[in-house]
Short mmCIF file of C-alpha atoms in Angstrom, two decimals:
data_model
loop_
_atom_site.label_atom_id
_atom_site.label_comp_id
_atom_site.label_asym_id
_atom_site.label_seq_id
_atom_site.Cartn_x
_atom_site.Cartn_y
_atom_site.Cartn_z
CA MET A 24 11.31 -2.33 -15.29
CA ILE A 25 7.77 -3.76 -15.58
CA VAL A 26 5.44 -3.72 -18.58
CA THR A 27 2.04 -5.40 -18.29
CA GLU A 28 -0.36 -5.80 -21.22
CA ARG A 29 -4.04 -6.58 -20.56
CA VAL A 30 -3.30 -8.89 -17.63
CA SER A 31 -6.28 -10.81 -16.21
CA LYS A 32 -6.72 -13.43 -13.51
CA ARG A 33 -9.86 -15.35 -12.57
CA PHE A 34 -10.74 -17.56 -9.63
CA GLY A 35 -13.87 -19.35 -10.81
CA GLU A 36 -16.48 -16.66 -11.42
CA LEU A 37 -14.44 -13.98 -9.66
CA LEU A 38 -12.40 -11.69 -11.90
CA ALA A 39 -9.64 -10.71 -9.47
CA VAL A 40 -7.52 -8.74 -11.97
CA SER A 41 -9.28 -7.21 -14.96
CA SER A 42 -7.29 -6.58 -18.14
CA LEU A 43 -4.66 -4.35 -16.51
CA SER A 44 -2.06 -2.53 -18.61
CA PHE A 45 0.54 -0.35 -16.91
CA GLN A 46 4.27 0.25 -16.56
CA VAL A 47 6.61 0.61 -13.60
CA HIS A 48 9.69 2.72 -14.26
CA ARG A 49 13.13 1.60 -13.22
CA GLY A 50 14.24 3.14 -9.91
CA GLU A 51 10.82 4.24 -8.60
CA ILE A 52 8.51 3.29 -5.75
CA PHE A 53 5.17 2.33 -7.29
CA GLY A 54 2.35 2.10 -4.75
CA ILE A 55 -0.88 0.12 -5.11
CA VAL A 56 -3.73 1.18 -2.82
CA GLY A 57 -7.18 -0.34 -2.50
CA PRO A 58 -9.73 -1.88 -0.14
CA ASP A 59 -9.71 -5.54 0.87
CA GLY A 60 -10.68 -7.70 -2.09
CA ALA A 61 -9.55 -5.15 -4.67
CA GLY A 62 -7.05 -7.58 -6.21
CA LYS A 63 -3.79 -6.09 -4.87
CA SER A 64 -2.30 -9.33 -3.54
CA THR A 65 -3.33 -11.26 -6.65
CA LEU A 66 -1.64 -8.69 -8.88
CA LEU A 67 1.59 -8.80 -6.87
CA ARG A 68 1.62 -12.61 -7.01
CA LEU A 69 1.26 -12.38 -10.79
CA LEU A 70 4.19 -9.94 -10.95
CA ALA A 71 6.28 -12.29 -8.80
CA GLY A 72 5.46 -15.28 -11.00
CA ILE A 73 3.71 -17.15 -8.19
CA LEU A 74 0.37 -17.23 -10.02
CA LYS A 75 -0.09 -17.94 -13.72
CA ILE A 76 -1.66 -15.26 -15.88
CA ASP A 77 -4.96 -16.21 -17.52
CA GLU A 78 -4.70 -13.51 -20.20
CA GLY A 79 -2.14 -10.90 -21.24
CA SER A 80 1.58 -10.67 -20.53
CA ILE A 81 4.08 -9.34 -18.02
CA GLN A 82 7.64 -8.38 -18.89
CA ILE A 83 10.32 -7.59 -16.31
CA SER A 84 13.42 -5.91 -17.73
CA GLY A 85 12.29 -7.03 -21.17
CA VAL A 86 11.95 -10.70 -20.17
CA ASP A 87 8.53 -12.36 -20.45
CA ILE A 88 7.70 -13.84 -17.06
CA ALA A 89 5.64 -16.70 -18.52
CA GLU A 90 8.31 -17.78 -21.02
CA HIS A 91 11.35 -17.42 -18.71
CA PRO A 92 10.06 -17.64 -15.12
CA PHE A 93 13.33 -18.66 -13.47
CA ALA A 94 15.37 -15.98 -15.23
CA VAL A 95 12.95 -13.36 -13.91
CA LYS A 96 12.75 -14.74 -10.37
CA GLU A 97 16.51 -14.40 -9.94
CA ARG A 98 16.14 -10.64 -10.42
CA LEU A 99 13.22 -10.00 -8.05
CA ALA A 100 12.23 -10.59 -4.45
CA TYR A 101 8.67 -11.00 -3.24
CA MET A 102 7.62 -10.37 0.34
CA PRO A 103 4.04 -11.50 1.11
CA GLN A 104 1.92 -10.14 3.95
CA ARG A 105 2.97 -13.06 6.14
CA PHE A 106 6.58 -13.69 5.27
CA GLY A 107 7.66 -17.31 5.87
CA LEU A 108 10.32 -16.81 8.52
CA TYR A 109 11.40 -19.87 10.47
CA GLU A 110 10.76 -18.87 14.06
CA ASP A 111 12.94 -21.63 15.50
CA LEU A 112 15.95 -20.31 13.55
CA THR A 113 17.96 -17.26 14.57
CA VAL A 114 18.07 -14.02 12.60
CA GLU A 115 21.36 -15.01 10.95
CA GLU A 116 20.24 -18.57 10.25
CA ASN A 117 17.14 -17.27 8.46
CA ILE A 118 19.26 -15.00 6.26
CA PHE A 119 21.61 -17.87 5.39
CA PHE A 120 18.67 -20.17 4.68
CA PHE A 121 17.04 -17.80 2.20
CA GLY A 122 20.39 -16.94 0.64
CA LYS A 123 21.05 -20.62 -0.01
CA LEU A 124 17.57 -20.96 -1.58
CA PHE A 125 18.64 -18.40 -4.16
CA GLY A 126 21.93 -20.17 -4.74
CA VAL A 127 24.12 -17.56 -3.04
CA PRO A 128 27.36 -19.18 -1.76
CA GLY A 129 27.90 -19.12 2.00
CA LYS A 130 31.02 -16.95 1.68
CA GLU A 131 29.09 -14.39 -0.32
CA ILE A 132 26.25 -14.35 2.22
CA ARG A 133 28.82 -13.73 4.96
CA LYS A 134 30.12 -10.72 2.99
CA ARG A 135 26.61 -9.32 2.58
CA LEU A 136 25.64 -9.70 6.24
CA LYS A 137 27.32 -6.45 7.26
CA ARG A 138 25.26 -4.44 4.79
CA LEU A 139 22.04 -6.29 5.65
CA TYR A 140 22.57 -5.68 9.36
CA ALA A 141 23.48 -2.04 8.73
CA PHE A 142 20.20 -1.07 7.10
CA SER A 143 17.98 -3.34 9.21
CA GLN A 144 19.68 -2.63 12.58
CA LEU A 145 19.41 -6.34 13.34
CA GLY A 146 23.12 -6.85 14.06
CA PRO A 147 22.74 -6.87 17.88
CA PHE A 148 20.01 -9.52 17.51
CA HIS A 149 21.75 -11.86 15.04
CA ASN A 150 21.60 -14.77 17.50
CA ARG A 151 18.00 -14.17 18.60
CA LEU A 152 15.31 -16.60 17.46
CA ALA A 153 13.03 -15.06 14.85
CA GLY A 154 10.03 -16.09 16.94
CA LYS A 155 11.25 -13.81 19.73
CA LEU A 156 11.39 -10.67 17.57
CA SER A 157 8.83 -7.85 17.65
CA GLY A 158 6.48 -7.37 14.70
CA GLY A 159 8.55 -4.55 13.24
CA MET A 160 11.81 -6.47 13.59
CA LYS A 161 10.26 -9.52 11.92
CA GLN A 162 9.32 -7.37 8.95
CA LYS A 163 12.85 -6.00 8.71
CA LEU A 164 14.25 -9.53 8.91
CA GLY A 165 11.86 -10.58 6.15
CA LEU A 166 13.15 -7.73 4.01
CA ALA A 167 16.76 -8.68 4.75
CA CYS A 168 16.02 -12.26 3.63
CA CYS A 169 14.49 -10.90 0.42
CA LEU A 170 17.55 -8.76 -0.29
CA VAL A 171 20.26 -11.35 0.39
CA HIS A 172 20.46 -12.18 -3.34
CA THR A 173 20.59 -8.44 -4.35
CA PRO A 174 17.46 -8.26 -6.55
CA ASP A 175 16.73 -5.43 -8.99
CA LEU A 176 13.01 -5.49 -8.21
CA LEU A 177 11.33 -5.69 -4.81
CA VAL A 178 7.63 -6.63 -4.60
CA LEU A 179 6.10 -5.99 -1.17
CA ASP A 180 2.54 -6.90 -0.16
CA GLU A 181 1.43 -4.60 2.69
CA PRO A 182 4.78 -4.97 4.47
CA THR A 183 3.90 -2.66 7.39
CA ASN A 184 0.40 -3.99 8.09
CA GLY A 185 -0.04 -4.23 11.87
CA VAL A 186 3.37 -2.69 12.57
CA ASP A 187 3.72 0.19 15.06
CA PRO A 188 4.22 3.74 13.67
CA VAL A 189 7.92 3.96 14.65
CA SER A 190 8.74 0.67 12.91
CA ARG A 191 6.73 1.76 9.87
CA ARG A 192 8.81 4.92 9.61
CA GLU A 193 12.04 2.94 9.95
CA PHE A 194 10.89 0.45 7.32
CA TRP A 195 10.19 3.23 4.83
CA LYS A 196 13.59 4.78 5.51
CA ILE A 197 15.09 1.45 4.45
CA LEU A 198 13.01 1.51 1.25
CA TYR A 199 14.27 5.00 0.40
CA ASP A 200 17.85 3.84 0.96
CA LEU A 201 17.24 0.95 -1.44
CA LEU A 202 15.71 3.34 -3.94
CA ARG A 203 18.89 5.42 -3.94
CA GLU A 204 20.80 2.24 -4.75
CA GLY A 205 18.70 1.74 -7.88
CA VAL A 206 16.27 -0.92 -6.63
CA THR A 207 12.77 -0.68 -8.13
CA ILE A 208 9.99 -1.18 -5.56
CA VAL A 209 6.35 -2.15 -6.02
CA VAL A 210 4.42 -1.99 -2.75
CA SER A 211 0.79 -2.41 -1.80
CA THR A 212 -0.34 -0.61 1.33
CA ALA A 213 -3.44 -0.03 3.41
CA TYR A 214 -1.99 3.22 4.78
CA LEU A 215 -2.73 6.28 2.69
CA ASP A 216 0.05 8.28 4.34
CA GLU A 217 2.47 5.66 3.01
CA ALA A 218 0.98 5.92 -0.46
CA GLU A 219 1.86 9.63 -0.47
CA ARG A 220 5.52 8.63 -0.10
CA CYS A 221 5.47 6.73 -3.41
CA ASN A 222 6.64 8.24 -6.70
CA ARG A 223 3.44 7.10 -8.37
CA ILE A 224 0.30 5.38 -7.09
CA ALA A 225 -2.50 3.27 -8.50
CA LEU A 226 -5.89 3.19 -6.80
CA MET A 227 -7.20 -0.35 -7.30
CA TYR A 228 -10.85 -1.31 -7.10
CA ALA A 229 -12.61 -4.50 -8.28
CA GLY A 230 -9.52 -5.73 -10.09
CA ASP A 231 -8.89 -2.53 -12.03
CA PHE A 232 -6.89 0.69 -11.64
CA ILE A 233 -9.42 3.50 -11.30
CA ARG A 234 -6.69 6.14 -10.90
CA LEU A 235 -2.99 6.09 -11.78
CA GLY A 236 -0.45 8.88 -11.42
CA LEU A 237 1.49 11.11 -9.05
CA PRO A 238 -0.06 11.38 -5.56
CA ASP A 239 -0.54 15.14 -6.00
CA SER A 240 -2.18 14.62 -9.40
CA VAL A 241 -4.67 12.15 -7.93
CA LYS A 242 -5.53 14.64 -5.17
CA LYS A 243 -6.11 17.41 -7.71
CA GLU A 244 -8.77 15.30 -9.42
CA MET A 245 -11.10 15.75 -6.46
CA ASP A 246 -13.69 18.33 -7.53
CA ARG A 247 -15.73 18.44 -4.33
CA ASP A 248 -15.26 20.44 -1.15
CA LEU A 249 -14.45 18.78 2.15
CA ILE A 250 -15.89 19.92 5.47
CA ASP A 251 -14.67 18.96 8.93
CA LEU A 252 -17.61 19.15 11.32
CA THR A 253 -17.33 18.79 15.12
CA VAL A 254 -20.64 18.31 16.95
CA SER A 255 -22.06 17.32 20.34
CA ASP A 256 -23.68 14.12 19.03
CA PRO A 257 -21.77 12.83 15.97
CA LEU A 258 -23.81 9.61 15.66
CA ARG A 259 -27.14 11.45 15.39
CA ALA A 260 -25.60 14.10 13.15
CA GLU A 261 -24.29 11.40 10.80
CA ARG A 262 -27.75 9.84 10.56
CA ILE A 263 -29.46 13.16 9.91
CA LEU A 264 -27.02 14.34 7.26
CA GLY A 265 -26.92 10.89 5.64
CA THR A 266 -30.60 11.24 4.68
CA VAL A 267 -29.89 14.34 2.59
CA LYS A 268 -28.90 13.55 -1.00
CA GLU A 269 -26.84 16.75 -1.23
CA PHE A 270 -24.36 15.32 1.30
CA SER A 271 -23.30 12.34 -0.76
CA LEU A 272 -20.62 11.06 1.62
CA VAL A 273 -20.50 11.50 5.40
CA ILE A 274 -17.76 9.76 7.40
CA ARG A 275 -17.68 9.74 11.21
CA THR A 276 -14.26 9.84 12.90
CA GLY A 277 -14.48 10.17 16.69
CA ASN A 278 -16.37 13.37 17.57
CA SER A 279 -16.11 14.82 14.07
CA LEU A 280 -17.60 14.20 10.65
CA LYS A 281 -16.05 14.48 7.20
CA ILE A 282 -18.54 15.64 4.60
CA PHE A 283 -17.90 15.68 0.84
CA LEU A 284 -20.06 18.14 -1.05
CA HIS A 285 -20.38 20.84 -3.68
CA ASN A 286 -20.67 24.56 -2.85
CA TYR A 287 -19.29 24.96 0.66
CA GLU A 288 -21.05 28.23 1.53
CA LYS A 289 -24.53 26.99 0.69
CA ALA A 290 -23.93 23.58 2.27
CA ALA A 291 -22.57 25.06 5.52
CA ARG A 292 -25.76 27.05 6.06
CA ARG A 293 -27.86 23.96 5.35
CA ILE A 294 -25.87 21.85 7.79
CA GLU A 295 -26.17 24.43 10.57
CA SER A 296 -29.92 24.69 10.03
CA LEU A 297 -30.52 20.93 9.96
CA LEU A 298 -28.52 20.16 13.08
CA THR A 299 -29.43 23.09 15.32
CA LYS A 300 -33.13 22.40 14.73
CA ARG A 301 -32.53 18.89 16.11
CA GLY A 302 -30.72 20.21 19.18
CA ILE A 303 -27.23 19.24 18.07
CA GLU A 304 -24.54 21.77 19.00
CA ILE A 305 -21.89 22.62 16.42
CA ALA A 306 -18.44 23.14 17.96
CA GLY A 307 -16.59 23.57 14.69
CA LEU A 308 -17.30 23.69 10.97
CA ARG A 309 -14.50 24.37 8.50
CA LYS A 310 -13.49 23.70 4.94
CA ARG A 311 -10.07 22.09 4.49
CA THR A 312 -7.75 20.80 1.79
CA PRO A 313 -8.30 17.06 1.23
CA ASN A 314 -5.44 14.61 1.69
CA LEU A 315 -4.97 11.40 -0.31
CA GLU A 316 -7.13 9.38 2.07
CA ASP A 317 -10.00 11.83 1.59
CA CYS A 318 -9.65 11.62 -2.19
CA PHE A 319 -9.57 7.84 -2.02
CA MET A 320 -12.81 7.72 0.00
CA ASP A 321 -14.44 10.15 -2.42
CA ILE A 322 -13.40 8.14 -5.49
CA ILE A 323 -14.48 4.81 -3.99
CA SER A 324 -17.87 6.24 -2.97
CA ARG A 325 -18.48 7.25 -6.57
CA GLU A 326 -17.51 3.80 -7.83
CA GLU A 327 -19.91 2.16 -5.39
CA ALA A 328 -22.77 4.56 -6.09
CA PRO A 329 -25.77 2.88 -7.80
#
């Protein structure tokens, strides 16, 4: 569906996207994960044809996006982080408005409403003003407006950011339904649990993909052990362990610490010795299998290491 060749984009001195080459297969969910400023939004805007490429090329279904921008835009839908709904229009009026923008006749929009309401569950609210919808419902309405012209490719920029967990789950159910219908989806997300739902993921950092592959394959690349440590004074424990080079990455989460290290047995004894000597009680210390978020933190810490 998508083939990019050495795509780059600059904003003054900032290289937002750095010579990226990758492919997105037809009928898959391709996830892009990265910290703020990694270049995710810029890349998606390039794919959607909103920004011009400085170097390289992007092809969608074999069509060069720079040479035939309008032909490509008819086949894709782009949903930015803040989708431009008109809050003083109703749900149905918004759908009709965006349908007309894509040149869909009113009769055809009317035919498609049933399907759009079915997957979004917005039917009972078709006469409600968009400004009166909850955050999750606004996102589903934004998606419905993107789908009114039946695109082959859906480009979503952090579509569930700030949405409650139940609405996030419902939104992803909709994406899976679209996937079964043959729609290709490219989505950026700040939630690592969402990234694990993608067919393939790219970890983006400083404008480049530092990892690309199946979620399980990315997790298997982690060659360090992970310890969950629960202590009486996590703030002091974090400071103490952070001064030891052996414990290269310590992350505090509530009353516990995540510690990335080599050689669990040796490290566990060292941790117990360091903390008990400082009067810090250890309530729990265990080795566990890392999830994708853990692997992401580990990879980023290595990239940022001097």
